[in-house]
Amino acid sequence: MNKNVIKLLADLRFAIILLLLIASFSIIGTVIEQNQSLEIYQINYPTETPLWGFLSWKFILFCGFDHIYKTWWFLFLIFVFGVSLITCTILQQFPSFKIAKRCQFFRTPDQFKKLKIKNKLSNKFLSNYIFKLNHFKYSIFQQQEIIYGYKGLIGRIAPILVHASLILILLGAIVGSLGGFNSQELISKSQTFTIQNILNRGKFTKIPNITTRINDFWITYTKQTTINQFYSDLSFLNNSGKEIKHKIISVNHPSIYKNITFYQTDWDLSGIRLKLNSDKILQYPLVLGTNNPKNKIWVTWVPFTTKLDDGIILVVNNLHGYVSIYDKSGKFINNLQINENLKFKKLIGLVDVITLTGLQIKGDPGIFIIYTGFGFLMISTLISYITYSQIWIVLHNNDIFIGGNTNRAKFDFELEFQKLLNKKRL
């Protein structure tokens, strides 16, 4: 029974079925949003009108399709696939490589019948062929009147490296799933924070204690006044508050600190600071007035009386350093820049617009293993182009039987074979 299990694990067809299952579930994980709140699944996949007649939020949660890459059955599939690759490598690839290293002599002319590239010559001198094989960089083995040569043995390592790279990629995926985390933080300028708002984490994840300060946040605009890029100035601090590393990040240009990646993902406005009649500074909250990500508008109401029935409306839609002021009926009054004053019933001074920077913080302990696996995969792809060629020569009854075989580049091998048969010395 154990032998049958091992044979099944080493079977290429079984490995392909596992790979197709993993790919299919990965596609499902791409289509269905992962690690979202229950409300999102209830809105997008209602039970009253399930997608395709069965895909409701209850079905998604029951099957674990809301977090496929962390489910026990998906990790089990990856584990079994990895075991299958290891078994196939040990039982098939390593023996195949050992066989390729052996001296595989042909001893009779009948053995040449199975070769497509072969010839029979009336020539007694094996030394000429040994010289040419050596010139073509073949490893040569001779037993009296029989010769065997091969070259490109390193090309036979490519399948082993492919299996090793896939195993590393799978291992990295499992390590990342069990030990990684993803956090989303929305922090105001000049604030110091630690990683707290965890969106998802693995069963064995340990959240690092990293103290970060947001020194500044700003946005650059195009000539058409649309957002070009937004930046965050970060300082990573030690336990005593001393800066260890300073980095400016932007979209598609993250920072890595202690194997934790900080991405610039979003931004927001939280409030506005004003002076009324040159009194103390007052802070008012800003409320997002539209959900259009390309045209965000924030508004707030600044009352002039305790009854809140008289005042002004402030509107902000960019970080150019000014706000637009409207009266309570919605009539435009004027634009007010930072450190500028405006007289309207009261003396209004704009002190600051409080910005928030959105950071995605991701820890993945398996990412280095995955990159190593892809590195081996690229190396194996290059090595696989190296041709493994074999030449057999047998002297029998004053005739020389010569033949060869190769696993790729057969046209080049035929040209080399014709040069080997040529009586002229190189």
One Martini backbone bead per residue (centre of mass of N, CA, C, O) as a GRO file, in nm:
protein
  426
    1MET     BB    1   0.058   0.062  -0.021
    2ASN     BB    2   0.301   0.253   0.001
    3LYS     BB    3   0.390   0.215  -0.295
    4ASN     BB    4   0.130   0.327  -0.423
    5VAL     BB    5   0.151   0.609  -0.300
    6ILE     BB    6   0.426   0.681  -0.419
    7LYS     BB    7   0.345   0.644  -0.716
    8LEU     BB    8   0.125   0.858  -0.712
    9LEU     BB    9   0.307   1.102  -0.630
   10ALA     BB   10   0.508   1.046  -0.891
   11ASP     BB   11   0.283   1.115  -1.077
   12LEU     BB   12   0.223   1.334  -1.326
   13ARG     BB   13  -0.092   1.336  -1.332
   14PHE     BB   14  -0.129   1.407  -1.034
   15ALA     BB   15   0.023   1.679  -1.042
   16ILE     BB   16  -0.162   1.813  -1.253
   17ILE     BB   17  -0.423   1.802  -1.090
   18LEU     BB   18  -0.320   1.973  -0.854
   19LEU     BB   19  -0.247   2.223  -1.024
   20LEU     BB   20  -0.536   2.275  -1.127
   21LEU     BB   21  -0.666   2.316  -0.851
   22ILE     BB   22  -0.492   2.553  -0.759
   23ALA     BB   23  -0.562   2.736  -1.000
   24SER     BB   24  -0.869   2.743  -0.960
   25PHE     BB   25  -0.869   2.864  -0.668
   26SER     BB   26  -0.708   3.117  -0.750
   27ILE     BB   27  -0.924   3.231  -0.936
   28ILE     BB   28  -1.139   3.260  -0.718
   29GLY     BB   29  -0.957   3.454  -0.542
   30THR     BB   30  -0.965   3.677  -0.768
   31VAL     BB   31  -1.275   3.722  -0.799
   32ILE     BB   32  -1.298   3.705  -0.497
   33GLU     BB   33  -1.295   3.883  -0.235
   34GLN     BB   34  -1.047   3.932   0.009
   35ASN     BB   35  -1.072   4.005   0.337
   36GLN     BB   36  -1.361   4.098   0.401
   37SER     BB   37  -1.639   4.206   0.506
   38LEU     BB   38  -1.954   4.094   0.562
   39GLU     BB   39  -2.108   4.326   0.419
   40ILE     BB   40  -1.985   4.295   0.137
   41TYR     BB   41  -2.095   4.006   0.083
   42GLN     BB   42  -2.399   4.075   0.131
   43ILE     BB   43  -2.416   4.280  -0.107
   44ASN     BB   44  -2.273   4.110  -0.353
   45TYR     BB   45  -2.400   3.814  -0.215
   46PRO     BB   46  -2.699   3.741  -0.214
   47THR     BB   47  -2.949   3.506  -0.127
   48GLU     BB   48  -3.182   3.586  -0.322
   49THR     BB   49  -2.947   3.649  -0.569
   50PRO     BB   50  -2.742   3.438  -0.667
   51LEU     BB   51  -2.463   3.370  -0.817
   52TRP     BB   52  -2.529   3.125  -1.045
   53GLY     BB   53  -2.747   3.014  -0.810
   54PHE     BB   54  -2.510   2.977  -0.543
   55LEU     BB   55  -2.340   3.252  -0.493
   56SER     BB   56  -2.326   3.321  -0.172
   57TRP     BB   57  -2.225   3.433   0.131
   58LYS     BB   58  -2.265   3.161   0.275
   59PHE     BB   59  -2.102   2.988   0.076
   60ILE     BB   60  -1.836   3.144   0.099
   61LEU     BB   61  -1.793   3.105   0.409
   62PHE     BB   62  -1.813   2.795   0.418
   63CYS     BB   63  -1.564   2.750   0.204
   64GLY     BB   64  -1.350   3.001   0.226
   65PHE     BB   65  -1.354   3.225  -0.020
   66ASP     BB   66  -1.258   3.482   0.163
   67HIS     BB   67  -0.975   3.285   0.244
   68ILE     BB   68  -0.821   3.074   0.062
   69TYR     BB   69  -0.498   3.106   0.130
   70LYS     BB   70  -0.581   3.008   0.454
   71THR     BB   71  -0.685   2.742   0.413
   72TRP     BB   72  -0.645   2.412   0.483
   73TRP     BB   73  -0.701   2.291   0.194
   74PHE     BB   74  -0.501   2.468   0.034
   75LEU     BB   75  -0.247   2.398   0.198
   76PHE     BB   76  -0.275   2.092   0.146
   77LEU     BB   77  -0.239   2.101  -0.160
   78ILE     BB   78   0.044   2.223  -0.153
   79PHE     BB   79   0.172   1.999   0.013
   80VAL     BB   80   0.113   1.761  -0.180
   81PHE     BB   81   0.255   1.884  -0.423
   82GLY     BB   82   0.533   1.897  -0.289
   83VAL     BB   83   0.556   1.592  -0.235
   84SER     BB   84   0.534   1.510  -0.531
   85LEU     BB   85   0.792   1.655  -0.626
   86ILE     BB   86   0.989   1.513  -0.437
   87THR     BB   87   0.926   1.223  -0.529
   88CYS     BB   88   0.992   1.265  -0.829
   89THR     BB   89   1.285   1.354  -0.787
   90ILE     BB   90   1.387   1.093  -0.640
   91LEU     BB   91   1.261   0.864  -0.844
   92GLN     BB   92   1.344   1.019  -1.134
   93GLN     BB   93   1.557   1.251  -1.164
   94PHE     BB   94   1.805   1.135  -1.021
   95PRO     BB   95   1.829   0.869  -1.182
   96SER     BB   96   1.851   1.008  -1.458
   97PHE     BB   97   2.117   1.155  -1.391
   98LYS     BB   98   2.287   0.905  -1.322
   99ILE     BB   99   2.260   0.772  -1.600
  100ALA     BB  100   2.393   1.009  -1.761
  101LYS     BB  101   2.682   0.957  -1.612
  102ARG     BB  102   2.715   0.704  -1.742
  103CYS     BB  103   2.855   0.438  -1.915
  104GLN     BB  104   2.697   0.380  -2.240
  105PHE     BB  105   2.771   0.118  -2.401
  106PHE     BB  106   2.832  -0.009  -2.717
  107ARG     BB  107   2.888  -0.359  -2.844
  108THR     BB  108   2.689  -0.367  -3.091
  109PRO     BB  109   2.546  -0.300  -3.399
  110ASP     BB  110   2.240  -0.341  -3.316
  111GLN     BB  111   2.219  -0.083  -3.125
  112PHE     BB  112   2.198   0.130  -3.375
  113LYS     BB  113   1.898   0.095  -3.476
  114LYS     BB  114   1.763   0.312  -3.262
  115LEU     BB  115   1.906   0.523  -3.432
  116LYS     BB  116   1.880   0.806  -3.644
  117ILE     BB  117   2.191   0.869  -3.600
  118LYS     BB  118   2.400   0.710  -3.846
  119ASN     BB  119   2.697   0.499  -3.930
  120LYS     BB  120   2.918   0.341  -4.181
  121LEU     BB  121   3.271   0.259  -4.169
  122SER     BB  122   3.593   0.225  -4.341
  123ASN     BB  123   3.769   0.228  -4.041
  124LYS     BB  124   4.038   0.179  -3.801
  125PHE     BB  125   4.063   0.475  -3.677
  126LEU     BB  126   3.989   0.604  -3.361
  127SER     BB  127   4.167   0.858  -3.307
  128ASN     BB  128   4.017   1.066  -3.482
  129TYR     BB  129   3.753   1.065  -3.310
  130ILE     BB  130   3.875   1.140  -3.042
  131PHE     BB  131   3.982   1.414  -3.131
  132LYS     BB  132   3.706   1.537  -3.216
  133LEU     BB  133   3.556   1.497  -2.950
  134ASN     BB  134   3.749   1.675  -2.791
  135HIS     BB  135   3.694   1.932  -2.962
  136PHE     BB  136   3.370   1.910  -2.885
  137LYS     BB  137   3.363   1.854  -2.569
  138TYR     BB  138   3.380   1.558  -2.485
  139SER     BB  139   3.320   1.294  -2.285
  140ILE     BB  140   3.553   1.020  -2.270
  141PHE     BB  141   3.507   0.660  -2.330
  142GLN     BB  142   3.719   0.356  -2.315
  143GLN     BB  143   3.700   0.007  -2.455
  144GLN     BB  144   3.911  -0.046  -2.667
  145GLU     BB  145   3.664  -0.068  -2.939
  146ILE     BB  146   3.498   0.136  -2.752
  147ILE     BB  147   3.288   0.437  -2.756
  148TYR     BB  148   3.202   0.709  -2.525
  149GLY     BB  149   3.007   1.022  -2.550
  150TYR     BB  150   2.954   1.342  -2.373
  151LYS     BB  151   2.742   1.643  -2.347
  152GLY     BB  152   2.559   1.854  -2.142
  153LEU     BB  153   2.487   1.753  -1.843
  154ILE     BB  154   2.369   2.014  -1.709
  155GLY     BB  155   2.090   1.993  -1.861
  156ARG     BB  156   1.983   1.757  -1.658
  157ILE     BB  157   1.924   1.962  -1.411
  158ALA     BB  158   1.671   2.130  -1.482
  159PRO     BB  159   1.435   1.954  -1.363
  160ILE     BB  160   1.537   1.975  -1.070
  161LEU     BB  161   1.521   2.287  -1.051
  162VAL     BB  162   1.223   2.312  -1.106
  163HIS     BB  163   1.130   2.157  -0.857
  164ALA     BB  164   1.280   2.330  -0.649
  165SER     BB  165   1.139   2.599  -0.719
  166LEU     BB  166   0.847   2.506  -0.661
  167ILE     BB  167   0.895   2.432  -0.367
  168LEU     BB  168   0.982   2.715  -0.275
  169ILE     BB  169   0.723   2.863  -0.357
  170LEU     BB  170   0.533   2.697  -0.179
  171LEU     BB  171   0.678   2.749   0.089
  172GLY     BB  172   0.650   3.059   0.081
  173ALA     BB  173   0.340   3.061   0.078
  174ILE     BB  174   0.301   2.922   0.353
  175VAL     BB  175   0.469   3.115   0.528
  176GLY     BB  176   0.309   3.372   0.450
  177SER     BB  177   0.027   3.271   0.547
  178LEU     BB  178   0.120   3.205   0.856
  179GLY     BB  179   0.330   3.485   0.898
  180GLY     BB  180   0.158   3.708   0.785
  181PHE     BB  181   0.059   4.057   0.705
  182ASN     BB  182  -0.207   4.323   0.702
  183SER     BB  183  -0.203   4.684   0.693
  184GLN     BB  184  -0.407   4.985   0.771
  185GLU     BB  185  -0.310   5.331   0.767
  186LEU     BB  186  -0.431   5.655   0.910
  187ILE     BB  187  -0.217   5.939   0.910
  188SER     BB  188  -0.105   6.216   1.043
  189LYS     BB  189   0.079   6.477   1.056
  190SER     BB  190   0.334   6.424   1.305
  191GLN     BB  191   0.269   6.132   1.366
  192THR     BB  192   0.295   5.857   1.588
  193PHE     BB  193   0.328   5.498   1.517
  194THR     BB  194   0.185   5.173   1.524
  195ILE     BB  195   0.096   4.861   1.451
  196GLN     BB  196  -0.277   4.790   1.441
  197ASN     BB  197  -0.449   4.777   1.165
  198ILE     BB  198  -0.551   4.464   1.111
  199LEU     BB  199  -0.672   4.277   0.843
  200ASN     BB  200  -0.453   4.034   0.825
  201ARG     BB  201  -0.349   3.704   0.953
  202GLY     BB  202  -0.167   3.462   1.072
  203LYS     BB  203  -0.135   3.207   1.303
  204PHE     BB  204   0.203   3.288   1.334
  205THR     BB  205   0.190   3.586   1.385
  206LYS     BB  206   0.424   3.862   1.447
  207ILE     BB  207   0.400   4.176   1.548
  208PRO     BB  208   0.587   4.437   1.503
  209ASN     BB  209   0.778   4.690   1.681
  210ILE     BB  210   0.710   4.981   1.499
  211THR     BB  211   0.825   5.310   1.486
  212THR     BB  212   0.644   5.585   1.328
  213ARG     BB  213   0.693   5.893   1.143
  214ILE     BB  214   0.510   6.169   1.014
  215ASN     BB  215   0.651   6.442   0.870
  216ASP     BB  216   0.506   6.430   0.576
  217PHE     BB  217   0.262   6.557   0.323
  218TRP     BB  218   0.218   6.533  -0.043
  219ILE     BB  219   0.114   6.683  -0.361
  220THR     BB  220   0.116   6.634  -0.707
  221TYR     BB  221   0.049   6.814  -1.012
  222THR     BB  222  -0.077   6.874  -1.300
  223LYS     BB  223  -0.167   7.093  -1.548
  224GLN     BB  224  -0.476   6.974  -1.506
  225THR     BB  225  -0.503   6.934  -1.179
  226THR     BB  226  -0.413   6.652  -1.143
  227ILE     BB  227  -0.302   6.381  -0.995
  228ASN     BB  228   0.029   6.251  -0.988
  229GLN     BB  229   0.142   6.248  -0.675
  230PHE     BB  230   0.211   6.090  -0.353
  231TYR     BB  231   0.367   6.172  -0.030
  232SER     BB  232   0.589   6.030   0.230
  233ASP     BB  233   0.749   6.120   0.534
  234LEU     BB  234   0.970   5.897   0.697
  235SER     BB  235   1.036   5.771   1.039
  236PHE     BB  236   1.244   5.543   1.201
  237LEU     BB  237   1.228   5.426   1.536
  238ASN     BB  238   1.334   5.380   1.836
  239ASN     BB  239   1.275   5.342   2.175
  240SER     BB  240   1.398   5.655   2.217
  241GLY     BB  241   1.322   5.823   1.933
  242LYS     BB  242   1.538   5.758   1.727
  243GLU     BB  243   1.659   5.788   1.419
  244ILE     BB  244   1.726   5.528   1.173
  245LYS     BB  245   1.522   5.597   0.928
  246HIS     BB  246   1.489   5.763   0.606
  247LYS     BB  247   1.179   5.808   0.402
  248ILE     BB  248   1.045   5.849   0.072
  249ILE     BB  249   0.721   5.784  -0.035
  250SER     BB  250   0.529   5.626  -0.302
  251VAL     BB  251   0.373   5.528  -0.558
  252ASN     BB  252   0.559   5.239  -0.632
  253HIS     BB  253   0.756   5.346  -0.368
  254PRO     BB  254   0.866   5.179  -0.130
  255SER     BB  255   0.947   5.064   0.205
  256ILE     BB  256   1.209   4.886   0.386
  257TYR     BB  257   1.169   4.753   0.729
  258LYS     BB  258   1.240   4.475   0.873
  259ASN     BB  259   1.077   4.322   0.635
  260ILE     BB  260   0.886   4.574   0.604
  261THR     BB  261   0.627   4.710   0.402
  262PHE     BB  262   0.577   5.047   0.278
  263TYR     BB  263   0.282   5.183   0.143
  264GLN     BB  264   0.141   5.401  -0.088
  265THR     BB  265  -0.231   5.444  -0.117
  266ASP     BB  266  -0.345   5.708   0.042
  267TRP     BB  267  -0.579   5.982   0.122
  268ASP     BB  268  -0.666   6.258   0.353
  269LEU     BB  269  -0.903   6.463   0.535
  270SER     BB  270  -0.976   6.578   0.881
  271GLY     BB  271  -0.904   6.900   0.897
  272ILE     BB  272  -0.932   7.246   1.032
  273ARG     BB  273  -0.754   7.553   1.095
  274LEU     BB  274  -0.869   7.840   1.287
  275LYS     BB  275  -0.920   8.200   1.305
  276LEU     BB  276  -1.130   8.401   1.521
  277ASN     BB  277  -1.060   8.716   1.582
  278SER     BB  278  -0.765   8.630   1.684
  279ASP     BB  279  -0.792   8.391   1.838
  280LYS     BB  280  -0.793   8.095   1.904
  281ILE     BB  281  -0.739   7.788   1.789
  282LEU     BB  282  -0.953   7.607   1.566
  283GLN     BB  283  -1.106   7.283   1.516
  284TYR     BB  284  -1.237   7.125   1.214
  285PRO     BB  285  -1.416   6.895   1.061
  286LEU     BB  286  -1.392   6.685   0.780
  287VAL     BB  287  -1.616   6.598   0.509
  288LEU     BB  288  -1.694   6.374   0.277
  289GLY     BB  289  -1.886   6.470  -0.020
  290THR     BB  290  -1.743   6.238  -0.204
  291ASN     BB  291  -1.673   5.911  -0.376
  292ASN     BB  292  -1.490   6.029  -0.586
  293PRO     BB  293  -1.155   5.966  -0.641
  294LYS     BB  294  -1.111   6.208  -0.869
  295ASN     BB  295  -1.327   6.408  -0.684
  296LYS     BB  296  -1.258   6.532  -0.402
  297ILE     BB  297  -1.470   6.651  -0.123
  298TRP     BB  298  -1.454   6.884   0.147
  299VAL     BB  299  -1.650   6.963   0.441
  300THR     BB  300  -1.758   7.250   0.656
  301TRP     BB  301  -1.889   7.395   0.962
  302VAL     BB  302  -1.880   7.747   1.068
  303PRO     BB  303  -1.976   7.887   1.348
  304PHE     BB  304  -2.088   8.205   1.505
  305THR     BB  305  -2.288   8.055   1.696
  306THR     BB  306  -2.441   7.865   1.944
  307LYS     BB  307  -2.691   7.783   1.746
  308LEU     BB  308  -2.575   7.720   1.446
  309ASP     BB  309  -2.731   7.941   1.229
  310ASP     BB  310  -2.444   8.075   1.178
  311GLY     BB  311  -2.214   8.090   0.889
  312ILE     BB  312  -1.977   7.876   0.721
  313ILE     BB  313  -1.852   7.722   0.421
  314LEU     BB  314  -1.604   7.472   0.373
  315VAL     BB  315  -1.393   7.398   0.082
  316VAL     BB  316  -1.207   7.098  -0.020
  317ASN     BB  317  -1.004   6.965  -0.327
  318ASN     BB  318  -0.702   7.020  -0.221
  319LEU     BB  319  -0.326   7.095  -0.178
  320HIS     BB  320  -0.276   7.422  -0.247
  321GLY     BB  321  -0.357   7.608   0.023
  322TYR     BB  322  -0.683   7.624   0.002
  323VAL     BB  323  -1.012   7.766   0.052
  324SER     BB  324  -1.361   7.760   0.018
  325ILE     BB  325  -1.613   8.017   0.060
  326TYR     BB  326  -1.945   7.996   0.208
  327ASP     BB  327  -2.244   8.061   0.270
  328LYS     BB  328  -2.545   7.938   0.402
  329SER     BB  329  -2.670   7.954   0.092
  330GLY     BB  330  -2.407   7.895  -0.116
  331LYS     BB  331  -2.240   8.146  -0.158
  332PHE     BB  332  -1.972   8.277  -0.298
  333ILE     BB  333  -1.688   8.450  -0.166
  334ASN     BB  334  -1.391   8.298  -0.123
  335ASN     BB  335  -1.049   8.255  -0.112
  336LEU     BB  336  -0.830   8.083   0.132
  337GLN     BB  337  -0.522   8.104   0.255
  338ILE     BB  338  -0.254   8.031   0.413
  339ASN     BB  339  -0.201   8.296   0.630
  340GLU     BB  340  -0.486   8.418   0.573
  341ASN     BB  341  -0.724   8.688   0.569
  342LEU     BB  342  -1.091   8.727   0.629
  343LYS     BB  343  -1.373   8.945   0.593
  344PHE     BB  344  -1.673   8.785   0.756
  345LYS     BB  345  -1.814   8.916   1.024
  346LYS     BB  346  -1.531   8.784   1.056
  347LEU     BB  347  -1.208   8.707   1.132
  348ILE     BB  348  -1.046   8.493   0.900
  349GLY     BB  349  -0.798   8.228   0.962
  350LEU     BB  350  -0.571   8.024   0.797
  351VAL     BB  351  -0.361   7.770   0.924
  352ASP     BB  352  -0.468   7.461   0.848
  353VAL     BB  353  -0.446   7.142   0.678
  354ILE     BB  354  -0.539   6.822   0.767
  355THR     BB  355  -0.360   6.539   0.695
  356LEU     BB  356  -0.377   6.205   0.544
  357THR     BB  357  -0.204   5.898   0.536
  358GLY     BB  358  -0.200   5.603   0.337
  359LEU     BB  359  -0.098   5.283   0.469
  360GLN     BB  360   0.060   4.988   0.363
  361ILE     BB  361   0.133   4.704   0.571
  362LYS     BB  362   0.376   4.442   0.499
  363GLY     BB  363   0.418   4.094   0.596
  364ASP     BB  364   0.659   3.845   0.442
  365PRO     BB  365   0.853   3.568   0.518
  366GLY     BB  366   0.824   3.420   0.212
  367ILE     BB  367   0.946   3.609  -0.013
  368PHE     BB  368   1.242   3.508  -0.032
  369ILE     BB  369   1.171   3.219  -0.114
  370ILE     BB  370   1.020   3.294  -0.371
  371TYR     BB  371   1.253   3.443  -0.513
  372THR     BB  372   1.441   3.200  -0.513
  373GLY     BB  373   1.259   3.020  -0.685
  374PHE     BB  374   1.259   3.210  -0.935
  375GLY     BB  375   1.562   3.201  -0.973
  376PHE     BB  376   1.580   2.897  -1.033
  377LEU     BB  377   1.385   2.906  -1.273
  378MET     BB  378   1.564   3.082  -1.455
  379ILE     BB  379   1.812   2.899  -1.452
  380SER     BB  380   1.670   2.644  -1.564
  381THR     BB  381   1.593   2.771  -1.835
  382LEU     BB  382   1.884   2.814  -1.932
  383ILE     BB  383   1.988   2.518  -1.895
  384SER     BB  384   1.779   2.378  -2.091
  385TYR     BB  385   1.945   2.483  -2.356
  386ILE     BB  386   2.135   2.263  -2.300
  387THR     BB  387   2.281   2.016  -2.477
  388TYR     BB  388   2.232   1.662  -2.482
  389SER     BB  389   2.497   1.453  -2.595
  390GLN     BB  390   2.558   1.143  -2.790
  391ILE     BB  391   2.831   0.901  -2.851
  392TRP     BB  392   2.888   0.607  -3.063
  393ILE     BB  393   3.162   0.360  -3.088
  394VAL     BB  394   3.230   0.073  -3.312
  395LEU     BB  395   3.459  -0.190  -3.364
  396HIS     BB  396   3.369  -0.415  -3.649
  397ASN     BB  397   3.520  -0.585  -3.874
  398ASN     BB  398   3.668  -0.310  -3.983
  399ASP     BB  399   3.419  -0.150  -3.876
  400ILE     BB  400   3.253   0.163  -3.821
  401PHE     BB  401   3.024   0.243  -3.570
  402ILE     BB  402   2.813   0.538  -3.576
  403GLY     BB  403   2.636   0.733  -3.320
  404GLY     BB  404   2.351   0.950  -3.218
  405ASN     BB  405   2.221   1.180  -2.956
  406THR     BB  406   1.951   1.418  -2.872
  407ASN     BB  407   1.729   1.657  -2.698
  408ARG     BB  408   1.830   1.897  -2.890
  409ALA     BB  409   1.930   2.053  -3.157
  410LYS     BB  410   1.940   1.854  -3.416
  411PHE     BB  411   2.069   2.014  -3.646
  412ASP     BB  412   2.340   2.076  -3.504
  413PHE     BB  413   2.410   1.779  -3.453
  414GLU     BB  414   2.427   1.693  -3.752
  415LEU     BB  415   2.661   1.878  -3.823
  416GLU     BB  416   2.857   1.758  -3.615
  417PHE     BB  417   2.844   1.469  -3.723
  418GLN     BB  418   2.963   1.532  -4.006
  419LYS     BB  419   3.235   1.635  -3.895
  420LEU     BB  420   3.310   1.362  -3.766
  421LEU     BB  421   3.311   1.204  -4.052
  422ASN     BB  422   3.523   1.368  -4.148
  423LYS     BB  423   3.849   1.312  -4.261
  424LYS     BB  424   3.926   1.574  -4.185
  425ARG     BB  425   4.105   1.773  -4.005
  426LEU     BB  426   4.068   2.042  -3.772
   0.00000   0.00000   0.00000
